[in-house]
Amino acid sequence: MTGEFRAIASGAASGSLFTFMQDLTKNARAADVIARLKASNLSAEGYTLHAYAAAQTWAEAVKRAGSFNATRVAKVLRSQEA
């Protein structure tokens, strides 16, 4: 949960339960991205790093597909091992 939720919901947030993905800001491999975000006065909290990773994945798939064509990009994404 981010501070933003608490600020908006105020007392109504009391007792709220959340599940959330792991905190990627504690992952050493994300240190460079976090530093670049901070240098731009941006925060890495919440879904920011997950969205960044998704954008990187899509960009790499476009590069490998040699096209922005959604069908070709999807084929590349589906062909990669996890």
CSV table of C-alpha atoms in Angstrom, one decimal:
chain,number,residue,atom,x,y,z
A,1,MET,CA,0.0,0.0,0.0
A,2,THR,CA,1.3,3.4,-0.8
A,3,GLY,CA,0.9,6.5,1.3
A,4,GLU,CA,-1.4,7.9,-1.4
A,5,PHE,CA,-4.1,5.4,-0.5
A,6,ARG,CA,-4.0,6.4,3.2
A,7,ALA,CA,-4.0,10.1,2.3
A,8,ILE,CA,-7.1,9.7,0.1
A,9,ALA,CA,-9.1,7.2,2.2
A,10,SER,CA,-8.1,8.8,5.6
A,11,GLY,CA,-9.8,7.0,8.5
A,12,ALA,CA,-11.8,4.7,6.1
A,13,ALA,CA,-8.5,3.0,5.3
A,14,SER,CA,-8.2,1.6,8.8
A,15,GLY,CA,-8.5,-2.1,8.8
A,16,SER,CA,-8.0,-2.4,5.0
A,17,LEU,CA,-6.2,-5.6,3.9
A,18,PHE,CA,-4.1,-5.8,0.8
A,19,THR,CA,-2.1,-8.3,-1.1
A,20,PHE,CA,0.6,-7.0,-3.3
A,21,MET,CA,3.5,-8.2,-5.4
A,22,GLN,CA,7.0,-8.2,-4.0
A,23,ASP,CA,8.7,-4.9,-3.4
A,24,LEU,CA,11.0,-4.6,-6.4
A,25,THR,CA,12.7,-1.5,-4.9
A,26,LYS,CA,14.6,-4.0,-2.7
A,27,ASN,CA,15.9,-5.9,-5.7
A,28,ALA,CA,19.5,-5.1,-6.4
A,29,ARG,CA,19.0,-5.6,-10.1
A,30,ALA,CA,16.5,-2.6,-10.1
A,31,ALA,CA,19.0,-0.2,-8.6
A,32,ASP,CA,19.9,1.5,-11.9
A,33,VAL,CA,16.3,2.1,-12.8
A,34,ILE,CA,15.4,3.3,-9.3
A,35,ALA,CA,18.4,5.8,-9.4
A,36,ARG,CA,17.2,7.1,-12.8
A,37,LEU,CA,13.7,7.6,-11.6
A,38,LYS,CA,14.9,9.4,-8.4
A,39,ALA,CA,17.1,11.7,-10.6
A,40,SER,CA,13.9,12.6,-12.4
A,41,ASN,CA,12.0,13.2,-9.2
A,42,LEU,CA,9.9,10.1,-9.8
A,43,SER,CA,9.0,7.4,-7.3
A,44,ALA,CA,9.6,3.6,-7.9
A,45,GLU,CA,6.8,2.7,-5.5
A,46,GLY,CA,3.6,0.7,-6.4
A,47,TYR,CA,3.5,-0.8,-9.9
A,48,THR,CA,6.1,1.5,-11.4
A,49,LEU,CA,8.9,-1.0,-11.7
A,50,HIS,CA,6.5,-3.7,-12.9
A,51,ALA,CA,5.2,-1.3,-15.6
A,52,TYR,CA,8.8,-0.4,-16.5
A,53,ALA,CA,9.7,-4.1,-16.9
A,54,ALA,CA,6.6,-4.7,-19.1
A,55,ALA,CA,7.6,-1.8,-21.3
A,56,GLN,CA,11.1,-3.1,-21.7
A,57,THR,CA,9.8,-6.6,-22.5
A,58,TRP,CA,7.4,-5.1,-25.2
A,59,ALA,CA,10.2,-3.0,-26.7
A,60,GLU,CA,12.5,-6.0,-26.9
A,61,ALA,CA,9.8,-8.1,-28.6
A,62,VAL,CA,9.2,-5.3,-31.1
A,63,LYS,CA,12.9,-5.2,-31.8
A,64,ARG,CA,13.1,-9.0,-32.3
A,65,ALA,CA,9.9,-9.0,-34.4
A,66,GLY,CA,11.2,-6.2,-36.6
A,67,SER,CA,7.8,-4.7,-36.5
A,68,PHE,CA,5.1,-3.0,-34.4
A,69,ASN,CA,2.6,-5.4,-35.8
A,70,ALA,CA,0.7,-6.8,-32.8
A,71,THR,CA,0.4,-10.3,-34.1
A,72,ARG,CA,4.2,-10.5,-34.8
A,73,VAL,CA,5.1,-9.0,-31.5
A,74,ALA,CA,2.7,-11.4,-29.6
A,75,LYS,CA,4.3,-14.3,-31.5
A,76,VAL,CA,7.8,-13.2,-30.2
A,77,LEU,CA,6.5,-12.7,-26.7
A,78,ARG,CA,4.9,-16.2,-26.6
A,79,SER,CA,8.0,-17.8,-28.1
A,80,GLN,CA,10.3,-16.7,-25.2
A,81,GLU,CA,11.1,-18.9,-22.3
A,82,ALA,CA,10.4,-17.5,-18.8
